[in-house]
Amino acid sequence: MATTMQRAEAAEHAMSEELDRVVVKSVLFTSGERDPRVPVPRPPDQGKLYQMGHDSRLPEMPDKPTLFDFFRYRFGPSAHMLQSARLAQKNGVSEKIVLACLLHDIAIAGFIRCDHGYWSAQLLEPYVDEEVSWAIRYHQTLRFFADDSVGYKYPEMYVKLFGADYQPEPHIQAAYRYARDHKWYMSSRLITVNDLYSFDPNAKVELEEFTDVVGRNFKQPKEGLGFDPSPSAHMWRTINWPTRYL
Ligand SMILES: [Fe+2]
Ligand SMILES: [Fe+2]
């Protein structure tokens, strides 16, 4: 009898046979669901070429993709970030912090969840003010620690998600101590203050509301995100073409 794993792999093979290119998944996409030490199963290639560009199962991105194109074509629902940015605006923070709120979880929306503050910051670093990416990097850590001075409490949601006895690991504690004493602590803290889920369930926020904020504070490369020479361009290319063989 076929195991769940075998069935899943068979379905995957069937799917990639419909594609004109052979797709081999990155280890990270399946690690845990399968043992990463075992070689990744290859679909029968039958003389087909391997995936080296656009994946026909995904919407095609423009040749010179912008930040908003990534929101439109590659990110999952971004209402949470849009709502955070709107709340930040309502709370009268600086435009830099509005931008930070708008982008703070982009790694969750389109890249890698684990350590999302760090991945988000690295994606953005070459294109935004240093304070913005710094604030985004540390918001992940600061979310675990209350700050009464701004009325930020440990999230109820985290108790539900991680259990009442979850304690941030030593590396997170160390990152917190570092961030707490940093000159930009409050910038990062302000992300956590505005990091609310459905503060107004009826608020429908459109990306276009932030066209000017992004235009003034995000250095969109002329070659398109991913095709520029920045140190994180490869990360944007990977989001654009997540199944490229190499
Ligand atoms: Fe976050
Ligand atoms: Fe968030």
PDB file of C-alpha atoms and ligand atoms in Angstrom:
ATOM      1  CA  MET A   1       0.000   0.000   0.000  1.00  0.00           C
ATOM      2  CA  ALA A   2       1.325   3.390  -0.942  1.00  0.00           C
ATOM      3  CA  THR A   3       2.379   5.583   1.936  1.00  0.00           C
ATOM      4  CA  THR A   4       1.253   9.179   2.142  1.00  0.00           C
ATOM      5  CA  MET A   5       4.741  10.184   1.090  1.00  0.00           C
ATOM      6  CA  GLN A   6       4.653   7.950  -1.993  1.00  0.00           C
ATOM      7  CA  ARG A   7       1.240   9.279  -2.958  1.00  0.00           C
ATOM      8  CA  ALA A   8       2.438  12.858  -2.550  1.00  0.00           C
ATOM      9  CA  GLU A   9       5.494  12.138  -4.661  1.00  0.00           C
ATOM     10  CA  ALA A  10       3.403  10.449  -7.344  1.00  0.00           C
ATOM     11  CA  ALA A  11       1.104  13.472  -7.467  1.00  0.00           C
ATOM     12  CA  GLU A  12       4.115  15.702  -7.746  1.00  0.00           C
ATOM     13  CA  HIS A  13       5.495  13.657 -10.625  1.00  0.00           C
ATOM     14  CA  ALA A  14       2.146  13.839 -12.388  1.00  0.00           C
ATOM     15  CA  MET A  15       2.133  17.591 -11.918  1.00  0.00           C
ATOM     16  CA  SER A  16       5.627  18.097 -13.223  1.00  0.00           C
ATOM     17  CA  GLU A  17       4.859  15.905 -16.251  1.00  0.00           C
ATOM     18  CA  GLU A  18       2.294  18.494 -17.226  1.00  0.00           C
ATOM     19  CA  LEU A  19       5.032  21.083 -17.173  1.00  0.00           C
ATOM     20  CA  ASP A  20       7.326  21.339 -20.128  1.00  0.00           C
ATOM     21  CA  ARG A  21      10.303  21.550 -17.787  1.00  0.00           C
ATOM     22  CA  VAL A  22      11.419  19.266 -14.987  1.00  0.00           C
ATOM     23  CA  VAL A  23      11.110  20.819 -11.552  1.00  0.00           C
ATOM     24  CA  VAL A  24      13.247  19.599  -8.643  1.00  0.00           C
ATOM     25  CA  LYS A  25      12.288  21.116  -5.319  1.00  0.00           C
ATOM     26  CA  SER A  26      14.811  22.846  -3.103  1.00  0.00           C
ATOM     27  CA  VAL A  27      15.588  20.870   0.057  1.00  0.00           C
ATOM     28  CA  LEU A  28      14.251  23.698   2.203  1.00  0.00           C
ATOM     29  CA  PHE A  29      10.782  23.421   0.591  1.00  0.00           C
ATOM     30  CA  THR A  30      10.323  19.878   1.850  1.00  0.00           C
ATOM     31  CA  SER A  31      12.675  19.448   4.802  1.00  0.00           C
ATOM     32  CA  GLY A  32      10.690  17.867   7.632  1.00  0.00           C
ATOM     33  CA  GLU A  33       8.006  16.509   5.325  1.00  0.00           C
ATOM     34  CA  ARG A  34      10.795  14.370   3.995  1.00  0.00           C
ATOM     35  CA  ASP A  35      14.173  13.492   5.415  1.00  0.00           C
ATOM     36  CA  PRO A  36      16.560  16.120   4.040  1.00  0.00           C
ATOM     37  CA  ARG A  37      19.436  13.620   4.098  1.00  0.00           C
ATOM     38  CA  VAL A  38      17.727  11.461   1.494  1.00  0.00           C
ATOM     39  CA  PRO A  39      18.337  12.598  -2.093  1.00  0.00           C
ATOM     40  CA  VAL A  40      15.446  14.629  -3.497  1.00  0.00           C
ATOM     41  CA  PRO A  41      13.395  12.350  -5.754  1.00  0.00           C
ATOM     42  CA  ARG A  42      13.662  13.268  -9.401  1.00  0.00           C
ATOM     43  CA  PRO A  43      10.681  13.007 -11.676  1.00  0.00           C
ATOM     44  CA  PRO A  44      11.380  10.974 -14.809  1.00  0.00           C
ATOM     45  CA  ASP A  45      12.802  13.600 -17.144  1.00  0.00           C
ATOM     46  CA  GLN A  46      12.264  11.721 -20.436  1.00  0.00           C
ATOM     47  CA  GLY A  47      14.548  14.032 -22.281  1.00  0.00           C
ATOM     48  CA  LYS A  48      12.812  17.127 -20.946  1.00  0.00           C
ATOM     49  CA  LEU A  49      14.838  20.156 -20.029  1.00  0.00           C
ATOM     50  CA  TYR A  50      15.117  21.287 -16.436  1.00  0.00           C
ATOM     51  CA  GLN A  51      13.425  24.402 -15.089  1.00  0.00           C
ATOM     52  CA  MET A  52      15.728  27.364 -15.563  1.00  0.00           C
ATOM     53  CA  GLY A  53      13.410  30.335 -15.505  1.00  0.00           C
ATOM     54  CA  HIS A  54       9.766  31.176 -15.152  1.00  0.00           C
ATOM     55  CA  ASP A  55       7.541  28.459 -13.654  1.00  0.00           C
ATOM     56  CA  SER A  56       4.422  28.255 -15.802  1.00  0.00           C
ATOM     57  CA  ARG A  57       2.290  27.466 -12.719  1.00  0.00           C
ATOM     58  CA  LEU A  58       2.965  30.966 -11.392  1.00  0.00           C
ATOM     59  CA  PRO A  59       1.810  34.322 -12.713  1.00  0.00           C
ATOM     60  CA  GLU A  60       4.578  35.787 -14.830  1.00  0.00           C
ATOM     61  CA  MET A  61       6.247  38.880 -13.449  1.00  0.00           C
ATOM     62  CA  PRO A  62       7.200  41.931 -15.494  1.00  0.00           C
ATOM     63  CA  ASP A  63      10.767  42.031 -16.849  1.00  0.00           C
ATOM     64  CA  LYS A  64      11.641  44.801 -14.426  1.00  0.00           C
ATOM     65  CA  PRO A  65       9.642  43.950 -11.326  1.00  0.00           C
ATOM     66  CA  THR A  66       8.870  46.563  -8.726  1.00  0.00           C
ATOM     67  CA  LEU A  67       8.192  46.083  -5.032  1.00  0.00           C
ATOM     68  CA  PHE A  68       4.452  46.297  -5.715  1.00  0.00           C
ATOM     69  CA  ASP A  69       4.758  43.649  -8.444  1.00  0.00           C
ATOM     70  CA  PHE A  70       6.094  41.276  -5.799  1.00  0.00           C
ATOM     71  CA  PHE A  71       3.092  42.105  -3.604  1.00  0.00           C
ATOM     72  CA  ARG A  72       0.749  41.458  -6.537  1.00  0.00           C
ATOM     73  CA  TYR A  73       2.307  38.355  -8.079  1.00  0.00           C
ATOM     74  CA  ARG A  74       4.295  36.571  -5.406  1.00  0.00           C
ATOM     75  CA  PHE A  75       3.150  37.497  -1.927  1.00  0.00           C
ATOM     76  CA  GLY A  76       0.301  35.887  -0.040  1.00  0.00           C
ATOM     77  CA  PRO A  77      -2.435  38.043   1.458  1.00  0.00           C
ATOM     78  CA  SER A  78      -0.859  41.244   2.700  1.00  0.00           C
ATOM     79  CA  ALA A  79      -3.855  42.784   4.462  1.00  0.00           C
ATOM     80  CA  HIS A  80      -2.014  42.445   7.788  1.00  0.00           C
ATOM     81  CA  MET A  81       0.914  44.611   6.657  1.00  0.00           C
ATOM     82  CA  LEU A  82      -1.375  47.124   4.927  1.00  0.00           C
ATOM     83  CA  GLN A  83      -3.483  47.425   8.066  1.00  0.00           C
ATOM     84  CA  SER A  84      -0.389  47.872  10.231  1.00  0.00           C
ATOM     85  CA  ALA A  85       0.826  50.652   7.943  1.00  0.00           C
ATOM     86  CA  ARG A  86      -2.536  52.371   8.064  1.00  0.00           C
ATOM     87  CA  LEU A  87      -2.678  52.096  11.855  1.00  0.00           C
ATOM     88  CA  ALA A  88       0.842  53.522  12.075  1.00  0.00           C
ATOM     89  CA  GLN A  89      -0.246  56.461   9.917  1.00  0.00           C
ATOM     90  CA  LYS A  90      -3.286  56.987  12.112  1.00  0.00           C
ATOM     91  CA  ASN A  91      -0.999  56.984  15.154  1.00  0.00           C
ATOM     92  CA  GLY A  92       1.026  59.763  13.567  1.00  0.00           C
ATOM     93  CA  VAL A  93       4.414  58.057  13.263  1.00  0.00           C
ATOM     94  CA  SER A  94       7.066  59.171  10.757  1.00  0.00           C
ATOM     95  CA  GLU A  95       6.878  58.074   7.156  1.00  0.00           C
ATOM     96  CA  LYS A  96       9.895  55.814   7.633  1.00  0.00           C
ATOM     97  CA  ILE A  97       8.011  53.868  10.285  1.00  0.00           C
ATOM     98  CA  VAL A  98       4.912  53.669   8.076  1.00  0.00           C
ATOM     99  CA  LEU A  99       7.115  52.072   5.427  1.00  0.00           C
ATOM    100  CA  ALA A 100       8.629  49.719   8.007  1.00  0.00           C
ATOM    101  CA  CYS A 101       5.130  48.625   9.067  1.00  0.00           C
ATOM    102  CA  LEU A 102       4.086  48.142   5.436  1.00  0.00           C
ATOM    103  CA  LEU A 103       7.032  45.804   4.827  1.00  0.00           C
ATOM    104  CA  HIS A 104       7.740  44.258   8.218  1.00  0.00           C
ATOM    105  CA  ASP A 105       6.503  40.725   7.454  1.00  0.00           C
ATOM    106  CA  ILE A 106       7.377  40.383   3.767  1.00  0.00           C
ATOM    107  CA  ALA A 107       9.438  37.271   4.433  1.00  0.00           C
ATOM    108  CA  ILE A 108       6.320  35.575   5.804  1.00  0.00           C
ATOM    109  CA  ALA A 109       4.271  36.858   2.880  1.00  0.00           C
ATOM    110  CA  GLY A 110       6.610  35.559   0.214  1.00  0.00           C
ATOM    111  CA  PHE A 111       9.853  33.955   1.320  1.00  0.00           C
ATOM    112  CA  ILE A 112      10.658  32.130   4.550  1.00  0.00           C
ATOM    113  CA  ARG A 113       8.730  32.285   7.857  1.00  0.00           C
ATOM    114  CA  CYS A 114      11.416  31.195  10.263  1.00  0.00           C
ATOM    115  CA  ASP A 115      13.469  34.205  11.410  1.00  0.00           C
ATOM    116  CA  HIS A 116      11.249  36.389   9.253  1.00  0.00           C
ATOM    117  CA  GLY A 117      12.478  39.654  10.787  1.00  0.00           C
ATOM    118  CA  TYR A 118      16.001  38.903   9.635  1.00  0.00           C
ATOM    119  CA  TRP A 119      15.019  37.683   6.166  1.00  0.00           C
ATOM    120  CA  SER A 120      12.709  40.667   5.649  1.00  0.00           C
ATOM    121  CA  ALA A 121      15.446  43.065   6.716  1.00  0.00           C
ATOM    122  CA  GLN A 122      18.006  41.475   4.415  1.00  0.00           C
ATOM    123  CA  LEU A 123      15.675  41.575   1.438  1.00  0.00           C
ATOM    124  CA  LEU A 124      15.092  45.281   1.997  1.00  0.00           C
ATOM    125  CA  GLU A 125      18.418  46.512   3.306  1.00  0.00           C
ATOM    126  CA  PRO A 126      19.907  47.755   0.017  1.00  0.00           C
ATOM    127  CA  TYR A 127      16.782  49.724  -0.859  1.00  0.00           C
ATOM    128  CA  VAL A 128      15.689  51.482   2.340  1.00  0.00           C
ATOM    129  CA  ASP A 129      17.107  53.711   5.046  1.00  0.00           C
ATOM    130  CA  GLU A 130      19.260  51.712   7.472  1.00  0.00           C
ATOM    131  CA  GLU A 131      16.899  52.547  10.322  1.00  0.00           C
ATOM    132  CA  VAL A 132      13.964  50.946   8.468  1.00  0.00           C
ATOM    133  CA  SER A 133      15.687  47.607   7.902  1.00  0.00           C
ATOM    134  CA  TRP A 134      17.107  47.664  11.434  1.00  0.00           C
ATOM    135  CA  ALA A 135      13.626  48.193  12.865  1.00  0.00           C
ATOM    136  CA  ILE A 136      12.229  45.363  10.754  1.00  0.00           C
ATOM    137  CA  ARG A 137      15.048  42.997  11.751  1.00  0.00           C
ATOM    138  CA  TYR A 138      14.387  43.441  15.478  1.00  0.00           C
ATOM    139  CA  HIS A 139      10.586  43.640  15.477  1.00  0.00           C
ATOM    140  CA  GLN A 140      10.509  39.843  15.474  1.00  0.00           C
ATOM    141  CA  THR A 141      12.436  39.762  18.745  1.00  0.00           C
ATOM    142  CA  LEU A 142      10.697  42.724  20.365  1.00  0.00           C
ATOM    143  CA  ARG A 143       7.312  41.081  19.775  1.00  0.00           C
ATOM    144  CA  PHE A 144       8.218  38.629  22.563  1.00  0.00           C
ATOM    145  CA  PHE A 145       8.910  41.353  25.143  1.00  0.00           C
ATOM    146  CA  ALA A 146       6.470  43.779  26.722  1.00  0.00           C
ATOM    147  CA  ASP A 147       7.133  47.514  26.979  1.00  0.00           C
ATOM    148  CA  ASP A 148       4.755  49.253  29.377  1.00  0.00           C
ATOM    149  CA  SER A 149       6.051  52.690  28.373  1.00  0.00           C
ATOM    150  CA  VAL A 150       4.183  52.349  25.076  1.00  0.00           C
ATOM    151  CA  GLY A 151       1.447  49.976  26.285  1.00  0.00           C
ATOM    152  CA  TYR A 152       2.846  46.959  24.439  1.00  0.00           C
ATOM    153  CA  LYS A 153       1.945  43.665  26.080  1.00  0.00           C
ATOM    154  CA  TYR A 154       3.043  40.119  25.287  1.00  0.00           C
ATOM    155  CA  PRO A 155       0.537  39.061  22.587  1.00  0.00           C
ATOM    156  CA  GLU A 156      -2.380  36.869  23.705  1.00  0.00           C
ATOM    157  CA  MET A 157      -2.098  35.300  20.289  1.00  0.00           C
ATOM    158  CA  TYR A 158       1.408  34.039  21.100  1.00  0.00           C
ATOM    159  CA  VAL A 159       0.070  32.252  24.180  1.00  0.00           C
ATOM    160  CA  LYS A 160      -2.404  30.477  21.890  1.00  0.00           C
ATOM    161  CA  LEU A 161       0.172  29.798  19.201  1.00  0.00           C
ATOM    162  CA  PHE A 162       3.187  28.775  21.258  1.00  0.00           C
ATOM    163  CA  GLY A 163       1.746  27.796  24.648  1.00  0.00           C
ATOM    164  CA  ALA A 164       1.809  29.649  27.961  1.00  0.00           C
ATOM    165  CA  ASP A 165       5.226  28.278  28.894  1.00  0.00           C
ATOM    166  CA  TYR A 166       7.098  29.327  25.753  1.00  0.00           C
ATOM    167  CA  GLN A 167      10.272  31.220  26.645  1.00  0.00           C
ATOM    168  CA  PRO A 168      12.295  32.967  23.948  1.00  0.00           C
ATOM    169  CA  GLU A 169      15.567  31.093  23.390  1.00  0.00           C
ATOM    170  CA  PRO A 170      18.886  32.561  24.589  1.00  0.00           C
ATOM    171  CA  HIS A 171      19.792  34.001  21.162  1.00  0.00           C
ATOM    172  CA  ILE A 172      16.460  35.877  21.131  1.00  0.00           C
ATOM    173  CA  GLN A 173      17.024  37.126  24.694  1.00  0.00           C
ATOM    174  CA  ALA A 174      20.464  38.376  23.630  1.00  0.00           C
ATOM    175  CA  ALA A 175      19.018  40.092  20.537  1.00  0.00           C
ATOM    176  CA  TYR A 176      16.419  41.748  22.798  1.00  0.00           C
ATOM    177  CA  ARG A 177      19.065  43.105  25.181  1.00  0.00           C
ATOM    178  CA  TYR A 178      21.035  44.446  22.232  1.00  0.00           C
ATOM    179  CA  ALA A 179      17.995  46.068  20.604  1.00  0.00           C
ATOM    180  CA  ARG A 180      16.700  47.555  23.858  1.00  0.00           C
ATOM    181  CA  ASP A 181      19.891  49.603  24.276  1.00  0.00           C
ATOM    182  CA  HIS A 182      20.117  50.684  20.648  1.00  0.00           C
ATOM    183  CA  LYS A 183      19.406  54.224  19.438  1.00  0.00           C
ATOM    184  CA  TRP A 184      16.745  52.872  17.057  1.00  0.00           C
ATOM    185  CA  TYR A 185      14.982  50.747  19.676  1.00  0.00           C
ATOM    186  CA  MET A 186      11.815  52.846  19.543  1.00  0.00           C
ATOM    187  CA  SER A 187      11.593  52.602  15.729  1.00  0.00           C
ATOM    188  CA  SER A 188      11.479  48.836  15.990  1.00  0.00           C
ATOM    189  CA  ARG A 189       9.190  48.994  19.012  1.00  0.00           C
ATOM    190  CA  LEU A 190       6.748  51.124  17.009  1.00  0.00           C
ATOM    191  CA  ILE A 191       6.400  48.295  14.498  1.00  0.00           C
ATOM    192  CA  THR A 192       5.311  45.989  17.323  1.00  0.00           C
ATOM    193  CA  VAL A 193       2.876  48.602  18.632  1.00  0.00           C
ATOM    194  CA  ASN A 194       1.209  48.787  15.208  1.00  0.00           C
ATOM    195  CA  ASP A 195       1.594  45.070  14.477  1.00  0.00           C
ATOM    196  CA  LEU A 196      -2.075  44.228  15.007  1.00  0.00           C
ATOM    197  CA  TYR A 197      -4.304  41.742  13.295  1.00  0.00           C
ATOM    198  CA  SER A 198      -7.586  43.248  12.145  1.00  0.00           C
ATOM    199  CA  PHE A 199      -7.528  46.301  14.393  1.00  0.00           C
ATOM    200  CA  ASP A 200     -10.477  47.241  12.226  1.00  0.00           C
ATOM    201  CA  PRO A 201     -11.988  44.199  10.527  1.00  0.00           C
ATOM    202  CA  ASN A 202     -13.878  46.433   8.110  1.00  0.00           C
ATOM    203  CA  ALA A 203     -10.868  48.417   7.002  1.00  0.00           C
ATOM    204  CA  LYS A 204     -10.025  47.555   3.427  1.00  0.00           C
ATOM    205  CA  VAL A 205      -6.595  48.979   2.691  1.00  0.00           C
ATOM    206  CA  GLU A 206      -5.198  49.134  -0.831  1.00  0.00           C
ATOM    207  CA  LEU A 207      -1.535  48.908  -1.709  1.00  0.00           C
ATOM    208  CA  GLU A 208      -1.899  52.012  -3.892  1.00  0.00           C
ATOM    209  CA  GLU A 209      -2.513  54.127  -0.798  1.00  0.00           C
ATOM    210  CA  PHE A 210       1.188  53.759  -0.113  1.00  0.00           C
ATOM    211  CA  THR A 211       2.475  54.577  -3.595  1.00  0.00           C
ATOM    212  CA  ASP A 212       3.922  57.897  -2.449  1.00  0.00           C
ATOM    213  CA  VAL A 213       5.399  56.549   0.803  1.00  0.00           C
ATOM    214  CA  VAL A 214       7.143  53.788  -1.156  1.00  0.00           C
ATOM    215  CA  GLY A 215       8.130  56.189  -3.941  1.00  0.00           C
ATOM    216  CA  ARG A 216       9.875  58.483  -1.474  1.00  0.00           C
ATOM    217  CA  ASN A 217      11.447  55.822   0.750  1.00  0.00           C
ATOM    218  CA  PHE A 218      12.177  52.735  -1.335  1.00  0.00           C
ATOM    219  CA  LYS A 219      14.977  52.897  -3.928  1.00  0.00           C
ATOM    220  CA  GLN A 220      13.425  50.923  -6.745  1.00  0.00           C
ATOM    221  CA  PRO A 221      16.307  49.722  -8.955  1.00  0.00           C
ATOM    222  CA  LYS A 222      16.019  50.662 -12.636  1.00  0.00           C
ATOM    223  CA  GLU A 223      16.875  47.082 -13.735  1.00  0.00           C
ATOM    224  CA  GLY A 224      13.995  45.693 -11.650  1.00  0.00           C
ATOM    225  CA  LEU A 225      14.210  44.017  -8.239  1.00  0.00           C
ATOM    226  CA  GLY A 226      16.366  40.933  -8.611  1.00  0.00           C
ATOM    227  CA  PHE A 227      18.193  42.048 -11.756  1.00  0.00           C
ATOM    228  CA  ASP A 228      20.135  44.838 -10.068  1.00  0.00           C
ATOM    229  CA  PRO A 229      23.572  44.368  -8.538  1.00  0.00           C
ATOM    230  CA  SER A 230      22.457  44.716  -4.882  1.00  0.00           C
ATOM    231  CA  PRO A 231      23.598  42.203  -2.225  1.00  0.00           C
ATOM    232  CA  SER A 232      20.050  40.856  -1.873  1.00  0.00           C
ATOM    233  CA  ALA A 233      19.071  40.769  -5.571  1.00  0.00           C
ATOM    234  CA  HIS A 234      19.441  36.974  -5.607  1.00  0.00           C
ATOM    235  CA  MET A 235      16.791  36.684  -2.898  1.00  0.00           C
ATOM    236  CA  TRP A 236      14.281  38.592  -5.008  1.00  0.00           C
ATOM    237  CA  ARG A 237      15.180  36.444  -8.033  1.00  0.00           C
ATOM    238  CA  THR A 238      14.517  33.342  -5.953  1.00  0.00           C
ATOM    239  CA  ILE A 239      11.058  34.656  -5.054  1.00  0.00           C
ATOM    240  CA  ASN A 240      10.442  35.416  -8.737  1.00  0.00           C
ATOM    241  CA  TRP A 241      11.761  31.995  -9.917  1.00  0.00           C
ATOM    242  CA  PRO A 242      11.478  29.719  -6.871  1.00  0.00           C
ATOM    243  CA  THR A 243      11.884  26.488  -8.826  1.00  0.00           C
ATOM    244  CA  ARG A 244      14.941  27.266 -10.958  1.00  0.00           C
ATOM    245  CA  TYR A 245      17.231  24.259 -11.031  1.00  0.00           C
ATOM    246  CA  LEU A 246      20.309  26.422 -10.478  1.00  0.00           C
TER     247      LEU A 246
HETATM  248 FE    FE B   1       6.483  39.913  12.277  1.00  0.00          FE
HETATM  249 FE    FE B   2       3.222  41.487  11.727  1.00  0.00          FE
END
